[in-house]
Amino acid sequence: MTTIAVLLPCYNEEAAIARTVADFRAALPGATIHVYDNNSTDRTVALARAAGAVVRTERIQGKGAVVRRMFADVDADVYVMADGDATYDAASAPALVAHLLDEQLDMVVGSRIGEAAAAYRRGHRFGNALLTGMLARLFGRSFTDILSGYRVFSRRFVKSFPVLSVGFEIETEISVHALELKMPTAEVETPYFARPEGSLSKLSTWRDGWRILRTIAMLYRIERPLWFFGGIGLAFALVAVVLAIPLAITYAQTGLVPRFPTAILVTGLMILAALCAFAGLILDTVVRGRREVKRLAYLAHPAPGNAVLHAPGRDIAAHVPPPVPAPPAPTMRAHA
């Protein structure tokens, strides 16, 4: 029997968390809904618990820290991750889960289709398209919506993913992890709604956009060291050649090298170029070994789904556990 866990990271979402939990409970009645609170100062925890969710707290601030804790704590066959702000369409979850199981995928991304102008701001659209294009150029392929927080994962993805991010750059790290290990993935278009009244976005276009851009550059340095350091070395070598041409011409004409500082600079630049090239080669070997270890950790877990139970065309209700009744709301006792 397939176990499904819904993971909802939250920070000050009292206006939407009860509705989000109820929507996912209706869409996936057999799933266990986990709400991980990230130091909320409002009634998020009380409302989530009253709605029937399993509530835990992560003290380290940042969405990446919350995802790291969720992936470490929760055991399931399929993980559905969304935000607690009621912007993602919970009714699409059964189709996403069924697609992952039927095709034996490791991740299905809910690509966002804005249902209202306020749901998906123009600046965020532009930034998402820019970052998605950069990721495709750097890693050879990409997703159409790398910043979507609505994703369905297999167990082997979650338990082989070493989460290192702290904030909203976590979605970029997740995408790069799937691309690097060449996991079977897919995208499914899902509606994206505006936040309920009283719910405020925690995403800063410029600050978080810069952090995501920095994360892409860092991941490129880590995952493609030969190209990264090789490019720097090539730049040093080109500058050295340009500076050395006049010296070579003067030497050919007079047999002298009158500009010793320039000659010393050229020599230093060529040494730096060679060091960068060798650093790239050495680190590329290290990365290859690390990638093999990550691949082995990934293969230690079985593939999602089953050829018999999850044949294409089967409804998701055929392989989800029976509904779990919501726990009773806590009662308040008066104290003398």
GROMACS .gro file of C-alpha atoms in nm:
model
  336
    1MET     CA    1   0.000   0.000   0.000
    2THR     CA    2   0.138   0.337  -0.099
    3THR     CA    3   0.178   0.591   0.179
    4ILE     CA    4   0.149   0.959   0.090
    5ALA     CA    5   0.271   1.254   0.294
    6VAL     CA    6   0.171   1.615   0.226
    7LEU     CA    7   0.443   1.857   0.339
    8LEU     CA    8   0.348   2.219   0.405
    9PRO     CA    9   0.621   2.461   0.521
   10CYS     CA   10   0.464   2.764   0.690
   11TYR     CA   11   0.553   3.103   0.828
   12ASN     CA   12   0.271   3.331   0.950
   13GLU     CA   13  -0.004   3.175   0.737
   14GLU     CA   14  -0.302   3.197   0.974
   15ALA     CA   15  -0.517   3.341   0.693
   16ALA     CA   16  -0.472   3.036   0.470
   17ILE     CA   17  -0.335   2.732   0.654
   18ALA     CA   18  -0.670   2.586   0.768
   19ARG     CA   19  -0.809   2.610   0.417
   20THR     CA   20  -0.491   2.458   0.270
   21VAL     CA   21  -0.502   2.161   0.507
   22ALA     CA   22  -0.873   2.105   0.439
   23ASP     CA   23  -0.822   2.120   0.061
   24PHE     CA   24  -0.541   1.862   0.064
   25ARG     CA   25  -0.734   1.639   0.304
   26ALA     CA   26  -1.027   1.644   0.059
   27ALA     CA   27  -0.802   1.580  -0.243
   28LEU     CA   28  -0.589   1.307  -0.078
   29PRO     CA   29  -0.806   1.159   0.200
   30GLY     CA   30  -0.558   0.882   0.279
   31ALA     CA   31  -0.254   1.108   0.311
   32THR     CA   32  -0.094   1.234   0.630
   33ILE     CA   33  -0.065   1.613   0.625
   34HIS     CA   34   0.243   1.759   0.793
   35VAL     CA   35   0.270   2.129   0.869
   36TYR     CA   36   0.618   2.251   0.963
   37ASP     CA   37   0.603   2.589   1.126
   38ASN     CA   38   0.902   2.823   1.091
   39ASN     CA   39   0.875   3.048   1.399
   40SER     CA   40   0.535   3.196   1.319
   41THR     CA   41   0.417   3.477   1.544
   42ASP     CA   42   0.047   3.438   1.462
   43ARG     CA   43  -0.205   3.153   1.507
   44THR     CA   44  -0.066   2.931   1.229
   45VAL     CA   45   0.022   2.641   1.462
   46ALA     CA   46  -0.311   2.638   1.647
   47LEU     CA   47  -0.518   2.657   1.328
   48ALA     CA   48  -0.315   2.388   1.152
   49ARG     CA   49  -0.347   2.153   1.447
   50ALA     CA   50  -0.721   2.221   1.474
   51ALA     CA   51  -0.758   2.140   1.103
   52GLY     CA   52  -0.612   1.795   1.164
   53ALA     CA   53  -0.252   1.834   1.050
   54VAL     CA   54   0.053   1.689   1.221
   55VAL     CA   55   0.238   2.003   1.331
   56ARG     CA   56   0.609   2.036   1.402
   57THR     CA   57   0.840   2.335   1.438
   58GLU     CA   58   1.173   2.415   1.274
   59ARG     CA   59   1.365   2.687   1.461
   60ILE     CA   60   1.625   2.764   1.192
   61GLN     CA   61   1.471   3.038   0.981
   62GLY     CA   62   1.433   2.983   0.607
   63LYS     CA   63   1.238   2.759   0.371
   64GLY     CA   64   1.546   2.554   0.287
   65ALA     CA   65   1.595   2.472   0.655
   66VAL     CA   66   1.231   2.365   0.683
   67VAL     CA   67   1.253   2.140   0.375
   68ARG     CA   68   1.571   1.982   0.512
   69ARG     CA   69   1.388   1.900   0.836
   70MET     CA   70   1.078   1.768   0.659
   71PHE     CA   71   1.276   1.540   0.429
   72ALA     CA   72   1.472   1.403   0.725
   73ASP     CA   73   1.175   1.346   0.957
   74VAL     CA   74   0.894   1.215   0.738
   75ASP     CA   75   0.881   0.861   0.600
   76ALA     CA   76   0.649   0.788   0.306
   77ASP     CA   77   0.644   0.639  -0.042
   78VAL     CA   78   0.528   0.963  -0.208
   79TYR     CA   79   0.577   1.319  -0.089
   80VAL     CA   80   0.358   1.610  -0.198
   81MET     CA   81   0.517   1.946  -0.118
   82ALA     CA   82   0.327   2.274  -0.145
   83ASP     CA   83   0.304   2.606   0.036
   84GLY     CA   84   0.061   2.677   0.316
   85ASP     CA   85  -0.080   2.992   0.153
   86ALA     CA   86  -0.361   2.828  -0.051
   87THR     CA   87  -0.208   2.942  -0.382
   88TYR     CA   88  -0.151   2.591  -0.520
   89ASP     CA   89  -0.440   2.381  -0.645
   90ALA     CA   90  -0.485   2.090  -0.403
   91ALA     CA   91  -0.735   1.928  -0.641
   92SER     CA   92  -0.448   1.866  -0.887
   93ALA     CA   93  -0.257   1.656  -0.631
   94PRO     CA   94  -0.416   1.316  -0.718
   95ALA     CA   95  -0.326   1.361  -1.086
   96LEU     CA   96   0.033   1.457  -0.998
   97VAL     CA   97   0.070   1.157  -0.766
   98ALA     CA   98  -0.083   0.919  -1.022
   99HIS     CA   99   0.150   1.051  -1.293
  100LEU     CA  100   0.453   0.991  -1.070
  101LEU     CA  101   0.344   0.637  -0.984
  102ASP     CA  102   0.226   0.533  -1.330
  103GLU     CA  103   0.541   0.655  -1.504
  104GLN     CA  104   0.773   0.562  -1.214
  105LEU     CA  105   0.911   0.915  -1.196
  106ASP     CA  106   1.114   1.074  -0.918
  107MET     CA  107   0.969   1.424  -0.938
  108VAL     CA  108   0.663   1.589  -1.091
  109VAL     CA  109   0.665   1.969  -1.094
  110GLY     CA  110   0.338   2.158  -1.082
  111SER     CA  111   0.406   2.425  -1.344
  112ARG     CA  112   0.208   2.734  -1.244
  113ILE     CA  113  -0.067   2.884  -1.460
  114GLY     CA  114  -0.187   3.207  -1.297
  115GLU     CA  115  -0.563   3.225  -1.252
  116ALA     CA  116  -0.550   3.594  -1.162
  117ALA     CA  117  -0.322   3.885  -1.242
  118ALA     CA  118  -0.232   3.926  -0.875
  119ALA     CA  119  -0.143   3.561  -0.836
  120TYR     CA  120   0.177   3.567  -1.037
  121ARG     CA  121   0.333   3.912  -1.061
  122ARG     CA  122   0.497   4.026  -1.385
  123GLY     CA  123   0.834   4.078  -1.217
  124HIS     CA  124   0.828   3.725  -1.079
  125ARG     CA  125   0.737   3.587  -1.423
  126PHE     CA  126   1.031   3.768  -1.582
  127GLY     CA  127   1.271   3.659  -1.309
  128ASN     CA  128   1.153   3.299  -1.330
  129ALA     CA  129   1.198   3.295  -1.709
  130LEU     CA  130   1.545   3.451  -1.679
  131LEU     CA  131   1.664   3.206  -1.414
  132THR     CA  132   1.510   2.910  -1.598
  133GLY     CA  133   1.696   3.009  -1.917
  134MET     CA  134   2.023   3.043  -1.727
  135LEU     CA  135   1.981   2.701  -1.571
  136ALA     CA  136   1.914   2.548  -1.914
  137ARG     CA  137   2.230   2.708  -2.056
  138LEU     CA  138   2.446   2.603  -1.762
  139PHE     CA  139   2.319   2.246  -1.721
  140GLY     CA  140   2.198   2.161  -2.070
  141ARG     CA  141   1.829   2.116  -1.983
  142SER     CA  142   1.581   2.260  -1.739
  143PHE     CA  143   1.219   2.291  -1.635
  144THR     CA  144   0.979   2.559  -1.751
  145ASP     CA  145   0.910   2.666  -1.390
  146ILE     CA  146   1.213   2.600  -1.170
  147LEU     CA  147   1.075   2.815  -0.887
  148SER     CA  148   0.748   2.629  -0.841
  149GLY     CA  149   0.697   2.512  -0.484
  150TYR     CA  150   0.435   2.254  -0.586
  151ARG     CA  151   0.618   1.925  -0.637
  152VAL     CA  152   0.562   1.553  -0.590
  153PHE     CA  153   0.866   1.339  -0.502
  154SER     CA  154   0.947   0.972  -0.480
  155ARG     CA  155   1.104   0.834  -0.165
  156ARG     CA  156   1.435   0.774  -0.339
  157PHE     CA  157   1.453   1.141  -0.440
  158VAL     CA  158   1.384   1.269  -0.089
  159LYS     CA  159   1.617   1.031   0.091
  160SER     CA  160   1.908   1.087  -0.149
  161PHE     CA  161   1.885   1.467  -0.157
  162PRO     CA  162   2.140   1.648   0.066
  163VAL     CA  163   1.960   1.978   0.126
  164LEU     CA  164   2.214   2.261   0.166
  165SER     CA  165   2.004   2.571   0.095
  166VAL     CA  166   1.862   2.794   0.366
  167GLY     CA  167   1.602   3.014   0.197
  168PHE     CA  168   1.385   3.033  -0.114
  169GLU     CA  169   1.670   2.909  -0.335
  170ILE     CA  170   1.571   2.556  -0.228
  171GLU     CA  171   1.361   2.505  -0.543
  172THR     CA  172   1.667   2.579  -0.760
  173GLU     CA  173   1.875   2.328  -0.564
  174ILE     CA  174   1.603   2.065  -0.602
  175SER     CA  175   1.593   2.120  -0.979
  176VAL     CA  176   1.973   2.097  -1.011
  177HIS     CA  177   1.979   1.776  -0.805
  178ALA     CA  178   1.730   1.614  -1.043
  179LEU     CA  179   1.920   1.737  -1.350
  180GLU     CA  180   2.260   1.626  -1.223
  181LEU     CA  181   2.150   1.269  -1.145
  182LYS     CA  182   1.944   1.257  -1.467
  183MET     CA  183   1.634   1.148  -1.278
  184PRO     CA  184   1.309   1.076  -1.463
  185THR     CA  185   1.094   1.384  -1.409
  186ALA     CA  186   0.791   1.555  -1.558
  187GLU     CA  187   0.595   1.880  -1.545
  188VAL     CA  188   0.218   1.915  -1.525
  189GLU     CA  189   0.041   2.249  -1.558
  190THR     CA  190  -0.159   2.340  -1.247
  191PRO     CA  191  -0.367   2.647  -1.157
  192TYR     CA  192  -0.203   2.910  -0.940
  193PHE     CA  193  -0.429   3.132  -0.732
  194ALA     CA  194  -0.393   3.466  -0.558
  195ARG     CA  195  -0.333   3.462  -0.184
  196PRO     CA  196  -0.639   3.489   0.040
  197GLU     CA  197  -0.712   3.829   0.188
  198GLY     CA  198  -0.488   3.892   0.487
  199SER     CA  199  -0.209   3.663   0.363
  200LEU     CA  200   0.118   3.837   0.272
  201SER     CA  201   0.398   3.704   0.051
  202LYS     CA  202   0.738   3.652   0.214
  203LEU     CA  203   0.919   3.652  -0.121
  204SER     CA  204   1.132   3.957  -0.202
  205THR     CA  205   1.176   3.992  -0.579
  206TRP     CA  206   1.523   4.148  -0.571
  207ARG     CA  207   1.672   3.996  -0.256
  208ASP     CA  208   1.556   3.640  -0.319
  209GLY     CA  209   1.620   3.673  -0.693
  210TRP     CA  210   1.981   3.766  -0.617
  211ARG     CA  211   2.010   3.472  -0.375
  212ILE     CA  212   1.877   3.232  -0.640
  213LEU     CA  213   2.117   3.376  -0.900
  214ARG     CA  214   2.405   3.333  -0.656
  215THR     CA  215   2.293   2.976  -0.587
  216ILE     CA  216   2.298   2.892  -0.959
  217ALA     CA  217   2.653   3.031  -0.989
  218MET     CA  218   2.764   2.838  -0.680
  219LEU     CA  219   2.608   2.514  -0.803
  220TYR     CA  220   2.772   2.563  -1.143
  221ARG     CA  221   3.111   2.606  -0.972
  222ILE     CA  222   3.050   2.291  -0.769
  223GLU     CA  223   2.898   2.072  -1.040
  224ARG     CA  224   3.094   2.199  -1.344
  225PRO     CA  225   3.439   2.287  -1.202
  226LEU     CA  226   3.629   2.212  -1.522
  227TRP     CA  227   3.423   2.462  -1.722
  228PHE     CA  228   3.411   2.715  -1.437
  229PHE     CA  229   3.782   2.724  -1.355
  230GLY     CA  230   3.877   2.651  -1.715
  231GLY     CA  231   3.690   2.964  -1.822
  232ILE     CA  232   3.874   3.174  -1.564
  233GLY     CA  233   4.206   3.025  -1.673
  234LEU     CA  234   4.126   3.095  -2.038
  235ALA     CA  235   4.052   3.459  -1.953
  236PHE     CA  236   4.389   3.492  -1.776
  237ALA     CA  237   4.565   3.330  -2.071
  238LEU     CA  238   4.401   3.560  -2.326
  239VAL     CA  239   4.500   3.871  -2.128
  240ALA     CA  240   4.855   3.739  -2.102
  241VAL     CA  241   4.875   3.677  -2.477
  242VAL     CA  242   4.746   4.027  -2.558
  243LEU     CA  243   5.007   4.181  -2.326
  244ALA     CA  244   5.284   3.956  -2.460
  245ILE     CA  245   5.237   4.037  -2.830
  246PRO     CA  246   5.410   4.382  -2.813
  247LEU     CA  247   5.690   4.228  -2.607
  248ALA     CA  248   5.741   3.955  -2.864
  249ILE     CA  249   5.747   4.206  -3.150
  250THR     CA  250   6.004   4.425  -2.968
  251TYR     CA  251   6.219   4.123  -2.888
  252ALA     CA  252   6.208   4.004  -3.250
  253GLN     CA  253   6.319   4.348  -3.372
  254THR     CA  254   6.584   4.436  -3.111
  255GLY     CA  255   6.660   4.120  -2.920
  256LEU     CA  256   6.574   4.304  -2.598
  257VAL     CA  257   6.287   4.299  -2.346
  258PRO     CA  258   6.276   4.656  -2.215
  259ARG     CA  259   5.945   4.628  -2.021
  260PHE     CA  260   6.025   4.386  -1.741
  261PRO     CA  261   5.711   4.464  -1.530
  262THR     CA  262   5.487   4.367  -1.822
  263ALA     CA  263   5.691   4.053  -1.884
  264ILE     CA  264   5.660   3.956  -1.517
  265LEU     CA  265   5.284   4.024  -1.528
  266VAL     CA  266   5.248   3.804  -1.838
  267THR     CA  267   5.439   3.524  -1.666
  268GLY     CA  268   5.220   3.552  -1.355
  269LEU     CA  269   4.899   3.547  -1.560
  270MET     CA  270   5.007   3.234  -1.746
  271ILE     CA  271   5.093   3.063  -1.418
  272LEU     CA  272   4.748   3.153  -1.283
  273ALA     CA  273   4.588   3.021  -1.602
  274ALA     CA  274   4.769   2.689  -1.564
  275LEU     CA  275   4.673   2.665  -1.194
  276CYS     CA  276   4.306   2.728  -1.278
  277ALA     CA  277   4.314   2.459  -1.548
  278PHE     CA  278   4.469   2.201  -1.314
  279ALA     CA  279   4.229   2.297  -1.032
  280GLY     CA  280   3.937   2.241  -1.269
  281LEU     CA  281   4.071   1.900  -1.374
  282ILE     CA  282   4.128   1.786  -1.015
  283LEU     CA  283   3.790   1.910  -0.890
  284ASP     CA  284   3.615   1.754  -1.189
  285THR     CA  285   3.749   1.416  -1.081
  286VAL     CA  286   3.632   1.480  -0.723
  287VAL     CA  287   3.284   1.583  -0.843
  288ARG     CA  288   3.256   1.271  -1.056
  289GLY     CA  289   3.328   1.053  -0.754
  290ARG     CA  290   3.082   1.248  -0.539
  291ARG     CA  291   2.816   1.217  -0.808
  292GLU     CA  292   2.868   0.841  -0.820
  293VAL     CA  293   2.818   0.821  -0.442
  294LYS     CA  294   2.497   1.026  -0.469
  295ARG     CA  295   2.378   0.801  -0.750
  296LEU     CA  296   2.441   0.490  -0.539
  297ALA     CA  297   2.249   0.644  -0.248
  298TYR     CA  298   1.966   0.719  -0.491
  299LEU     CA  299   1.964   0.362  -0.626
  300ALA     CA  300   1.952   0.217  -0.273
  301HIS     CA  301   1.578   0.293  -0.268
  302PRO     CA  302   1.317   0.117  -0.486
  303ALA     CA  303   1.153   0.292  -0.778
  304PRO     CA  304   0.812   0.449  -0.709
  305GLY     CA  305   0.500   0.264  -0.811
  306ASN     CA  306   0.453  -0.095  -0.922
  307ALA     CA  307   0.389  -0.235  -1.271
  308VAL     CA  308   0.082  -0.426  -1.153
  309LEU     CA  309  -0.074  -0.196  -0.895
  310HIS     CA  310   0.004   0.123  -1.082
  311ALA     CA  311  -0.067   0.041  -1.441
  312PRO     CA  312  -0.132   0.343  -1.663
  313GLY     CA  313  -0.492   0.450  -1.650
  314ARG     CA  314  -0.554   0.333  -1.294
  315ASP     CA  315  -0.721   0.589  -1.073
  316ILE     CA  316  -0.520   0.722  -0.780
  317ALA     CA  317  -0.790   0.603  -0.541
  318ALA     CA  318  -0.695   0.244  -0.628
  319HIS     CA  319  -0.360   0.266  -0.452
  320VAL     CA  320  -0.388   0.521  -0.174
  321PRO     CA  321  -0.454   0.419   0.187
  322PRO     CA  322  -0.800   0.463   0.337
  323PRO     CA  323  -0.890   0.801   0.484
  324VAL     CA  324  -0.735   0.888   0.817
  325PRO     CA  325  -0.987   1.054   1.050
  326ALA     CA  326  -0.885   1.398   1.172
  327PRO     CA  327  -0.795   1.412   1.540
  328PRO     CA  328  -1.044   1.589   1.763
  329ALA     CA  329  -0.984   1.959   1.824
  330PRO     CA  330  -0.817   2.026   2.159
  331THR     CA  331  -1.052   2.123   2.441
  332MET     CA  332  -0.984   2.414   2.673
  333ARG     CA  333  -1.013   2.356   3.048
  334ALA     CA  334  -1.084   2.633   3.291
  335HIS     CA  335  -0.848   2.671   3.579
  336ALA     CA  336  -0.950   2.793   3.913
   0.00000   0.00000   0.00000
